[in-house]
Structure formats: C-alpha cells, structure tokens
PDB file of C-alpha atoms and ligand atoms in Angstrom:
ATOM      1  CA  UNK A 536      79.503  81.426  77.190  1.00 73.00           C
ATOM      2  CA  UNK A 537      79.261  81.015  81.334  1.00 77.00           C
ATOM      3  CA  UNK A 538      79.607  83.873  83.689  1.00 88.00           C
ATOM      4  CA  UNK A 539      83.024  83.781  85.126  1.00 93.00           C
ATOM      5  CA  UNK A 540      84.185  83.922  88.844  1.00 96.00           C
ATOM      6  CA  UNK A 541      88.119  84.570  88.393  1.00 97.00           C
ATOM      7  CA  UNK A 542      89.457  84.149  92.161  1.00 97.00           C
ATOM      8  CA  UNK A 543      92.936  86.151  93.253  1.00 97.00           C
ATOM      9  CA  UNK A 544      93.733  83.997  96.495  1.00 94.00           C
ATOM     10  CA  UNK A 545      97.311  85.307  97.764  1.00 93.00           C
ATOM     11  CA  UNK A 546      98.580  86.728 101.494  1.00 90.00           C
ATOM     12  CA  UNK A 547      98.630  90.441 101.513  1.00 88.00           C
ATOM     13  CA  UNK A 548     101.416  92.275  98.745  1.00 87.00           C
ATOM     14  CA  UNK A 549     100.757  89.144  96.815  1.00 92.00           C
ATOM     15  CA  UNK A 550      99.283  91.623  94.159  1.00 92.00           C
ATOM     16  CA  UNK A 551      95.931  90.664  93.960  1.00 94.00           C
ATOM     17  CA  UNK A 552      94.763  94.280  93.249  1.00 93.00           C
ATOM     18  CA  UNK A 553      97.619  94.893  90.771  1.00 92.00           C
ATOM     19  CA  UNK A 554      96.762  92.622  88.718  1.00 97.00           C
ATOM     20  CA  UNK A 555      92.265  92.255  89.236  1.00 97.00           C
ATOM     21  CA  UNK A 556      92.832  95.882  87.486  1.00 95.00           C
ATOM     22  CA  UNK A 557      94.157  94.936  84.955  1.00 96.00           C
ATOM     23  CA  UNK A 558      92.847  91.510  84.485  1.00 97.00           C
ATOM     24  CA  UNK A 559      89.437  93.500  84.476  1.00 96.00           C
ATOM     25  CA  UNK A 560      90.348  95.270  81.683  1.00 95.00           C
ATOM     26  CA  UNK A 561      91.516  92.419  79.719  1.00 95.00           C
ATOM     27  CA  UNK A 562      88.608  90.093  80.280  1.00 95.00           C
ATOM     28  CA  UNK A 563      85.786  92.530  80.921  1.00 94.00           C
ATOM     29  CA  UNK A 564      84.650  91.807  83.595  1.00 96.00           C
ATOM     30  CA  UNK A 565      84.083  93.356  87.009  1.00 97.00           C
ATOM     31  CA  UNK A 566      86.482  93.992  89.586  1.00 97.00           C
ATOM     32  CA  UNK A 567      85.247  92.562  92.936  1.00 97.00           C
ATOM     33  CA  UNK A 568      87.529  94.227  95.861  1.00 96.00           C
ATOM     34  CA  UNK A 569      86.184  93.075  99.819  1.00 96.00           C
ATOM     35  CA  UNK A 570      89.100  95.036 101.083  1.00 94.00           C
ATOM     36  CA  UNK A 571      87.666  98.441  99.007  1.00 93.00           C
ATOM     37  CA  UNK A 572      84.120  98.031  99.900  1.00 96.00           C
ATOM     38  CA  UNK A 573      85.078  97.982 103.667  1.00 96.00           C
ATOM     39  CA  UNK A 574      87.436 100.992 103.613  1.00 93.00           C
ATOM     40  CA  UNK A 575      84.807 102.955 101.233  1.00 94.00           C
ATOM     41  CA  UNK A 576      82.582 102.150 103.919  1.00 96.00           C
ATOM     42  CA  UNK A 577      85.260 103.156 106.936  1.00 95.00           C
ATOM     43  CA  UNK A 578      85.348 106.351 105.408  1.00 93.00           C
ATOM     44  CA  UNK A 579      81.064 106.525 104.601  1.00 95.00           C
ATOM     45  CA  UNK A 580      80.823 106.339 108.540  1.00 95.00           C
ATOM     46  CA  UNK A 581      77.713 104.048 107.624  1.00 95.00           C
ATOM     47  CA  UNK A 582      76.705 101.080 110.312  1.00 95.00           C
ATOM     48  CA  UNK A 583      78.994  99.128 108.310  1.00 95.00           C
ATOM     49  CA  UNK A 584      81.951 101.506 107.861  1.00 96.00           C
ATOM     50  CA  UNK A 585      81.940 101.883 111.858  1.00 96.00           C
ATOM     51  CA  UNK A 586      81.681  97.871 112.915  1.00 96.00           C
ATOM     52  CA  UNK A 587      84.417  96.887 111.150  1.00 96.00           C
ATOM     53  CA  UNK A 588      87.024 100.296 111.515  1.00 96.00           C
ATOM     54  CA  UNK A 589      88.944  99.392 114.031  1.00 95.00           C
ATOM     55  CA  UNK A 590      89.223  95.407 113.234  1.00 94.00           C
ATOM     56  CA  UNK A 591      90.872  96.850 109.824  1.00 92.00           C
ATOM     57  CA  UNK A 592      93.308  99.296 111.614  1.00 89.00           C
ATOM     58  CA  UNK A 593      94.504  96.017 113.209  1.00 87.00           C
ATOM     59  CA  UNK A 594      94.573  94.242 110.356  1.00 84.00           C
ATOM     60  CA  UNK A 595      92.633  91.676 112.483  1.00 88.00           C
ATOM     61  CA  UNK A 596      89.529  90.094 109.268  1.00 91.00           C
ATOM     62  CA  UNK A 597      85.857  90.889 109.504  1.00 95.00           C
ATOM     63  CA  UNK A 598      83.225  89.064 110.307  1.00 97.00           C
ATOM     64  CA  UNK A 599      81.900  86.919 108.159  1.00 96.00           C
ATOM     65  CA  UNK A 600      78.712  87.557 107.774  1.00 96.00           C
ATOM     66  CA  UNK A 601      79.962  91.293 106.703  1.00 96.00           C
ATOM     67  CA  UNK A 602      81.503  90.584 104.330  1.00 97.00           C
ATOM     68  CA  UNK A 603      79.338  87.580 102.395  1.00 96.00           C
ATOM     69  CA  UNK A 604      76.473  90.279 102.836  1.00 95.00           C
ATOM     70  CA  UNK A 605      78.382  93.018 100.838  1.00 96.00           C
ATOM     71  CA  UNK A 606      79.316  90.147  98.376  1.00 96.00           C
ATOM     72  CA  UNK A 607      76.385  88.461  98.364  1.00 94.00           C
ATOM     73  CA  UNK A 608      74.656  90.965  96.433  1.00 94.00           C
ATOM     74  CA  UNK A 609      77.855  93.204  94.869  1.00 96.00           C
ATOM     75  CA  UNK A 610      77.995  89.524  92.386  1.00 94.00           C
ATOM     76  CA  UNK A 611      74.360  90.542  91.461  1.00 91.00           C
ATOM     77  CA  UNK A 612      74.860  94.676  90.148  1.00 95.00           C
ATOM     78  CA  UNK A 613      74.896  94.491  86.195  1.00 96.00           C
ATOM     79  CA  UNK A 614      78.908  95.073  86.231  1.00 96.00           C
ATOM     80  CA  UNK A 615      79.362  91.244  86.978  1.00 95.00           C
ATOM     81  CA  UNK A 616      76.979  90.333  83.641  1.00 93.00           C
ATOM     82  CA  UNK A 617      79.784  88.668  81.990  1.00 93.00           C
ATOM     83  CA  UNK A 618      81.926  88.423  84.825  1.00 95.00           C
ATOM     84  CA  UNK A 619      83.666  89.064  88.098  1.00 97.00           C
ATOM     85  CA  UNK A 620      87.745  89.352  89.914  1.00 98.00           C
ATOM     86  CA  UNK A 621      87.232  88.510  94.156  1.00 98.00           C
ATOM     87  CA  UNK A 622      89.499  90.351  95.058  1.00 97.00           C
ATOM     88  CA  UNK A 623      90.292  89.606  98.995  1.00 95.00           C
ATOM     89  CA  UNK A 624      87.273  87.148  99.480  1.00 97.00           C
ATOM     90  CA  UNK A 625      87.249  84.185 100.588  1.00 97.00           C
ATOM     91  CA  UNK A 626      89.449  84.749 103.218  1.00 94.00           C
ATOM     92  CA  UNK A 627      87.642  81.926 105.420  1.00 95.00           C
ATOM     93  CA  UNK A 628      86.441  78.674 104.831  1.00 95.00           C
ATOM     94  CA  UNK A 629      83.337  80.085 105.286  1.00 96.00           C
ATOM     95  CA  UNK A 630      83.392  82.249 103.934  1.00 97.00           C
ATOM     96  CA  UNK A 631      84.339  79.657 100.505  1.00 96.00           C
ATOM     97  CA  UNK A 632      81.516  77.631 102.077  1.00 95.00           C
ATOM     98  CA  UNK A 633      79.379  80.807 101.183  1.00 94.00           C
ATOM     99  CA  UNK A 634      80.836  81.330  97.838  1.00 94.00           C
ATOM    100  CA  UNK A 635      79.821  78.390  96.569  1.00 92.00           C
ATOM    101  CA  UNK A 636      76.422  77.784  97.510  1.00 91.00           C
ATOM    102  CA  UNK A 637      75.925  81.643  96.106  1.00 89.00           C
ATOM    103  CA  UNK A 638      77.613  80.795  92.537  1.00 89.00           C
ATOM    104  CA  UNK A 639      76.220  77.108  92.759  1.00 86.00           C
ATOM    105  CA  UNK A 640      72.454  79.024  92.540  1.00 85.00           C
ATOM    106  CA  UNK A 641      73.953  80.744  89.244  1.00 83.00           C
ATOM    107  CA  UNK A 642      76.034  79.461  86.400  1.00 84.00           C
ATOM    108  CA  UNK A 643      79.161  80.428  86.527  1.00 90.00           C
ATOM    109  CA  UNK A 644      82.642  78.314  85.904  1.00 91.00           C
ATOM    110  CA  UNK A 645      84.842  79.234  88.618  1.00 94.00           C
ATOM    111  CA  UNK A 646      88.964  78.925  88.507  1.00 96.00           C
ATOM    112  CA  UNK A 647      91.230  79.767  91.472  1.00 96.00           C
ATOM    113  CA  UNK A 648      94.800  81.291  90.843  1.00 97.00           C
ATOM    114  CA  UNK A 649      97.021  81.564  93.712  1.00 95.00           C
ATOM    115  CA  UNK A 650      99.003  84.096  93.247  1.00 95.00           C
ATOM    116  CA  UNK A 651     102.600  82.821  95.111  1.00 94.00           C
ATOM    117  CA  UNK A 652     105.172  85.709  96.446  1.00 91.00           C
ATOM    118  CA  UNK A 653     108.567  84.796  99.078  1.00 88.00           C
ATOM    119  CA  UNK A 654     107.305  86.261 102.224  1.00 83.00           C
ATOM    120  CA  UNK A 655     109.947  89.132 102.718  1.00 83.00           C
ATOM    121  CA  UNK A 656     109.115  90.621  98.915  1.00 86.00           C
ATOM    122  CA  UNK A 657     106.261  90.454 100.096  1.00 87.00           C
ATOM    123  CA  UNK A 658     107.128  92.945 103.261  1.00 84.00           C
ATOM    124  CA  UNK A 659     109.650  94.532 101.165  1.00 83.00           C
ATOM    125  CA  UNK A 660     106.275  95.596  98.812  1.00 84.00           C
ATOM    126  CA  UNK A 661     104.083  95.839 101.675  1.00 85.00           C
ATOM    127  CA  UNK A 662     106.072  98.865 103.204  1.00 83.00           C
ATOM    128  CA  UNK A 663     106.834 101.092 100.157  1.00 87.00           C
ATOM    129  CA  UNK A 664     102.943 100.509  98.247  1.00 87.00           C
ATOM    130  CA  UNK A 665     101.295 104.134  98.696  1.00 92.00           C
ATOM    131  CA  UNK A 666      97.866 104.475  97.601  1.00 92.00           C
ATOM    132  CA  UNK A 667      95.840 107.950  96.337  1.00 93.00           C
ATOM    133  CA  UNK A 668      93.224 108.834  98.717  1.00 90.00           C
ATOM    134  CA  UNK A 669      90.689 110.286  96.039  1.00 91.00           C
ATOM    135  CA  UNK A 670      91.678 107.302  93.511  1.00 91.00           C
ATOM    136  CA  UNK A 671      92.690 104.597  94.927  1.00 87.00           C
ATOM    137  CA  UNK A 672      95.912 104.338  93.144  1.00 89.00           C
ATOM    138  CA  UNK A 673      98.669 101.981  93.950  1.00 88.00           C
ATOM    139  CA  UNK A 674     102.046 102.615  93.944  1.00 91.00           C
ATOM    140  CA  UNK A 675     105.369 101.722  94.666  1.00 87.00           C
ATOM    141  CA  UNK A 676     107.979 103.207  96.411  1.00 78.00           C
ATOM    142  CA  UNK A 677     110.715 101.112  94.585  1.00 70.00           C
ATOM    143  CA  UNK A 678     108.216  99.634  91.890  1.00 73.00           C
ATOM    144  CA  UNK A 679     105.170 101.359  89.860  1.00 81.00           C
ATOM    145  CA  UNK A 680     106.354 104.774  90.784  1.00 89.00           C
ATOM    146  CA  UNK A 681     104.684 107.734  90.198  1.00 93.00           C
ATOM    147  CA  UNK A 682     105.717 110.445  87.732  1.00 94.00           C
ATOM    148  CA  UNK A 683     106.563 112.549  90.204  1.00 93.00           C
ATOM    149  CA  UNK A 684     107.319 110.827  94.179  1.00 91.00           C
ATOM    150  CA  UNK A 685     104.446 110.964  97.072  1.00 93.00           C
ATOM    151  CA  UNK A 686     101.464 112.264  93.786  1.00 95.00           C
ATOM    152  CA  UNK A 687      98.941 110.710  91.798  1.00 95.00           C
ATOM    153  CA  UNK A 688      99.582 110.604  88.386  1.00 95.00           C
ATOM    154  CA  UNK A 689      95.414 110.414  87.929  1.00 95.00           C
ATOM    155  CA  UNK A 690      94.316 113.310  90.358  1.00 96.00           C
ATOM    156  CA  UNK A 691      97.702 115.270  91.881  1.00 96.00           C
ATOM    157  CA  UNK A 692      96.265 113.362  95.228  1.00 96.00           C
ATOM    158  CA  UNK A 693      99.314 113.611  97.876  1.00 96.00           C
ATOM    159  CA  UNK A 694      99.317 109.405  98.246  1.00 95.00           C
ATOM    160  CA  UNK A 695      99.019 108.070 101.407  1.00 93.00           C
ATOM    161  CA  UNK A 696     100.204 105.084 103.615  1.00 90.00           C
ATOM    162  CA  UNK A 697      97.035 103.432 104.022  1.00 84.00           C
ATOM    163  CA  UNK A 698      96.631 102.288 108.345  1.00 80.00           C
ATOM    164  CA  UNK A 699      96.157  99.258 107.902  1.00 79.00           C
ATOM    165  CA  UNK A 700     100.246  99.022 105.491  1.00 83.00           C
ATOM    166  CA  UNK A 701     101.777 100.231 109.069  1.00 83.00           C
ATOM    167  CA  UNK A 702     104.859  97.061 110.205  1.00 79.00           C
ATOM    168  CA  UNK A 703     102.992  95.926 112.818  1.00 81.00           C
ATOM    169  CA  UNK A 704      99.438  95.594 111.484  1.00 84.00           C
ATOM    170  CA  UNK A 705     100.908  93.684 107.969  1.00 84.00           C
ATOM    171  CA  UNK A 706     102.901  91.270 110.044  1.00 83.00           C
ATOM    172  CA  UNK A 707      98.873  90.944 112.260  1.00 84.00           C
ATOM    173  CA  UNK A 708      97.317  90.323 108.707  1.00 86.00           C
ATOM    174  CA  UNK A 709     100.194  88.016 107.200  1.00 88.00           C
ATOM    175  CA  UNK A 710      99.672  85.824 111.045  1.00 86.00           C
ATOM    176  CA  UNK A 711      96.011  85.970 109.915  1.00 84.00           C
ATOM    177  CA  UNK A 712      96.813  84.570 106.087  1.00 89.00           C
ATOM    178  CA  UNK A 713      98.223  81.763 107.510  1.00 88.00           C
ATOM    179  CA  UNK A 714      95.562  80.961 110.044  1.00 89.00           C
ATOM    180  CA  UNK A 715      92.773  81.777 108.530  1.00 86.00           C
ATOM    181  CA  UNK A 716      93.303  82.278 104.671  1.00 86.00           C
ATOM    182  CA  UNK A 717      95.629  79.253 103.782  1.00 85.00           C
ATOM    183  CA  UNK A 718      93.461  76.509 104.678  1.00 92.00           C
ATOM    184  CA  UNK A 719      90.687  78.445 101.984  1.00 95.00           C
ATOM    185  CA  UNK A 720      92.613  76.825  99.449  1.00 93.00           C
ATOM    186  CA  UNK A 721      92.607  73.751 100.469  1.00 93.00           C
ATOM    187  CA  UNK A 722      90.047  73.926 100.452  1.00 95.00           C
ATOM    188  CA  UNK A 723      89.354  74.601  96.841  1.00 93.00           C
ATOM    189  CA  UNK A 724      91.175  71.758  96.089  1.00 91.00           C
ATOM    190  CA  UNK A 725      89.839  69.655  97.590  1.00 93.00           C
ATOM    191  CA  UNK A 726      86.096  71.093  95.826  1.00 91.00           C
ATOM    192  CA  UNK A 727      88.005  70.146  92.577  1.00 90.00           C
ATOM    193  CA  UNK A 728      87.890  73.491  91.189  1.00 92.00           C
ATOM    194  CA  UNK A 729      90.860  73.963  89.385  1.00 93.00           C
ATOM    195  CA  UNK A 730      94.013  76.220  91.131  1.00 94.00           C
ATOM    196  CA  UNK A 731      96.628  77.315  89.455  1.00 95.00           C
ATOM    197  CA  UNK A 732     100.165  79.026  91.724  1.00 95.00           C
ATOM    198  CA  UNK A 733     101.055  81.836  89.904  1.00 96.00           C
ATOM    199  CA  UNK A 734     104.941  82.682  90.255  1.00 95.00           C
ATOM    200  CA  UNK A 735     104.322  86.546  91.162  1.00 92.00           C
ATOM    201  CA  UNK A 736     107.969  88.183  91.476  1.00 89.00           C
ATOM    202  CA  UNK A 737     110.800  89.205  89.966  1.00 86.00           C
ATOM    203  CA  UNK A 738     108.628  90.151  86.152  1.00 89.00           C
ATOM    204  CA  UNK A 739     106.395  93.392  84.972  1.00 92.00           C
ATOM    205  CA  UNK A 740     103.031  93.321  86.734  1.00 93.00           C
ATOM    206  CA  UNK A 741     101.991  93.165  83.505  1.00 95.00           C
ATOM    207  CA  UNK A 742     103.728  90.101  81.700  1.00 96.00           C
ATOM    208  CA  UNK A 743     102.059  87.852  85.132  1.00 97.00           C
ATOM    209  CA  UNK A 744      98.316  89.181  84.465  1.00 97.00           C
ATOM    210  CA  UNK A 745      98.963  88.337  80.459  1.00 97.00           C
ATOM    211  CA  UNK A 746      99.740  84.712  81.916  1.00 96.00           C
ATOM    212  CA  UNK A 747      97.190  84.222  83.784  1.00 97.00           C
ATOM    213  CA  UNK A 748      94.935  85.235  81.360  1.00 96.00           C
ATOM    214  CA  UNK A 749      95.995  83.021  78.398  1.00 95.00           C
ATOM    215  CA  UNK A 750      95.339  80.949  81.116  1.00 94.00           C
ATOM    216  CA  UNK A 751      91.851  81.513  82.198  1.00 93.00           C
ATOM    217  CA  UNK A 752      91.137  81.686  78.297  1.00 91.00           C
ATOM    218  CA  UNK A 753      92.280  78.532  77.914  1.00 90.00           C
ATOM    219  CA  UNK A 754      89.846  76.736  81.244  1.00 86.00           C
ATOM    220  CA  UNK A 755      87.177  78.963  79.488  1.00 81.00           C
ATOM    221  CA  UNK A 756      88.141  76.544  76.022  1.00 80.00           C
ATOM    222  CA  UNK A 757      88.703  79.793  74.716  1.00 78.00           C
ATOM    223  CA  UNK A 758      91.922  79.997  72.110  1.00 63.00           C
ATOM    224  CA  UNK A 759      94.796  81.724  73.625  1.00 57.00           C
TER     225      UNK A 759
HETATM  226  P1  AMP B1025      92.961  93.914 101.411  1.00 93.36           P
HETATM  227  O1  AMP B1025      92.626  95.243 100.804  1.00 93.36           O
HETATM  228  O2  AMP B1025      92.160  92.675 100.726  1.00 93.36           O
HETATM  229  O3  AMP B1025      94.216  93.923 102.198  1.00 93.36           O
HETATM  230  O4  AMP B1025      91.791  94.503 102.947  1.00 93.36           O
HETATM  231  C1  AMP B1025      91.842  95.159 104.106  1.00 93.36           C
HETATM  232  C2  AMP B1025      91.740  94.009 105.355  1.00 93.36           C
HETATM  233  O5  AMP B1025      90.053  94.471 104.966  1.00 93.36           O
HETATM  234  C3  AMP B1025      91.341  93.183 105.938  1.00 93.36           C
HETATM  235  O6  AMP B1025      92.478  92.622 106.645  1.00 93.36           O
HETATM  236  C4  AMP B1025      90.706  93.005 106.271  1.00 93.36           C
HETATM  237  O7  AMP B1025      90.136  93.253 107.492  1.00 93.36           O
HETATM  238  C5  AMP B1025      89.467  93.109 105.680  1.00 93.36           C
HETATM  239  N1  AMP B1025      88.350  92.382 104.888  1.00 93.36           N
HETATM  240  C6  AMP B1025      88.896  92.557 103.232  1.00 93.36           C
HETATM  241  N2  AMP B1025      88.557  91.616 102.739  1.00 93.36           N
HETATM  242  C7  AMP B1025      87.946  90.646 104.042  1.00 93.36           C
HETATM  243  C8  AMP B1025      87.364  89.120 103.448  1.00 93.36           C
HETATM  244  N3  AMP B1025      86.739  88.513 102.999  1.00 93.36           N
HETATM  245  N4  AMP B1025      87.066  88.587 104.989  1.00 93.36           N
HETATM  246  C9  AMP B1025      86.649  89.410 106.599  1.00 93.36           C
HETATM  247  N5  AMP B1025      88.203  90.604 105.736  1.00 93.36           N
HETATM  248  C10 AMP B1025      88.355  90.882 105.242  1.00 93.36           C
END
C-alpha cells in the first residue's frame, strides 16, 4: 500500500489539530503540524524561532521558504514511513507547489479533506480555546472541557490562551486564510487531487474523525 499524505484543510479553528490527533491513532500515520513545529522553535529561541516570532504573534503567515524547509525535512523522518497528516500546511499556492514537487518524487497517495465550519462557530471556538503549555493538549471552555477548569487532564499544568488566539489576532488569521489559503483549495482541485468537503461542526470530533477515516480507507481501496 502506498504511503498516505492526508492534507487537513480548513480555516483556523476548523478542528484540524483535533482531527489530526484522532486520525493519527486510527490510521497509524504521523501528525505534522507546522504551527506546532514553529511554536517549538519560538520556545527554543533558535534562529528560525527568533525570525518568525513577531509574525506569528501578529497572526501573519511566516515566509514560505521557512515552512517548506521544515516540512521537507520532516516528511522523511522514520515515523512518516506509512504516511503523514499535514495540519496547517500548505497554506499558500507556493507551498502547495513545493509539496506537489516533493510528493512526485515519492510514491504517496494524496487526499485533501476540507473541514467546513461556519464563520461564527469558528470565532466562538477560537475565543474559548485553551492549550496546555507542557503537552500541547487543546481544550474548549464550551466543548472538550478539562475535568478541572483551567487545568490540563494529562499533566496538571495551568491551561493558557495561545497568544495568537486573542480576538484581534484571530481576525487577522481569518483574513490571511481568506486571501492566501483559500486559493490553495482551488489549486488542489485543478491538480486533480481528490478533495472532500466534510462538515465539521455540530457533532462530536470522534464522529467527524470516523467519517474521515472511512473516506480515506475508501480512497485507498481498503474495506471500510
Ligand atoms: P496554526 O497553529 O496552524 O494555526 O499556526 C499558527 C501560526 O503559525 C500561523 O498563524 C502562522 O503564523 C504560522 N504558520 C503555521 N503554518 C504555517 C504555514 N504553512 N505557512 C505560513 N505560516 C504558518
């Protein structure tokens, strides 16, 4: 069976990270989040981290060359042997073009899943989002709430609002999504990559993940 590249596509707050964590387990493939990789660099304070910190804080996209380089190195790591989920990448047509070049050199089956969520639901979700600074687990104050308010279930750390989840930054992130990222979907469709629109609100994340898993298995020619 060829390796799988599952591109989870959707605006900030559409649930890409949550779905990626569920699908990583059920499909047995790696989860690659460019946002998480960049945040790790910012925390470590290395050269890349220092160069992207202010852009990320403003909700703007970091340069294509920076993320392209991170992804190119990451997809050849041993845990990507059966495939990987891309969460938050590609976000510009230039990134999508580089990805297409990388994938052409490798026998990989690519599938795009577009998580479709209403704008008002997105705003409500992001403003209620809290993250564990230690293990990265994400909670919502209205859904997927932790057992104790403000405390991570896994390690007891105090949950934080991500810097770029502040309301004015969220608006900027949604604006850059509309401007730079939406055209990527058109690019995928034009390139003949299978693209599926999946409604991603109103039911439990586990139910959405089951639906995506069934789609992926069908696309790969596996029995459901
Ligand atoms: P995310 O966690 O995916 O919402 O990403 C958080 C922030 O990281 C974004 O607002 C961007 O500043 C940056 N970022 C993540 N992925 C990319 C990407 N593929 N291209 C450019 N910037 C990115």
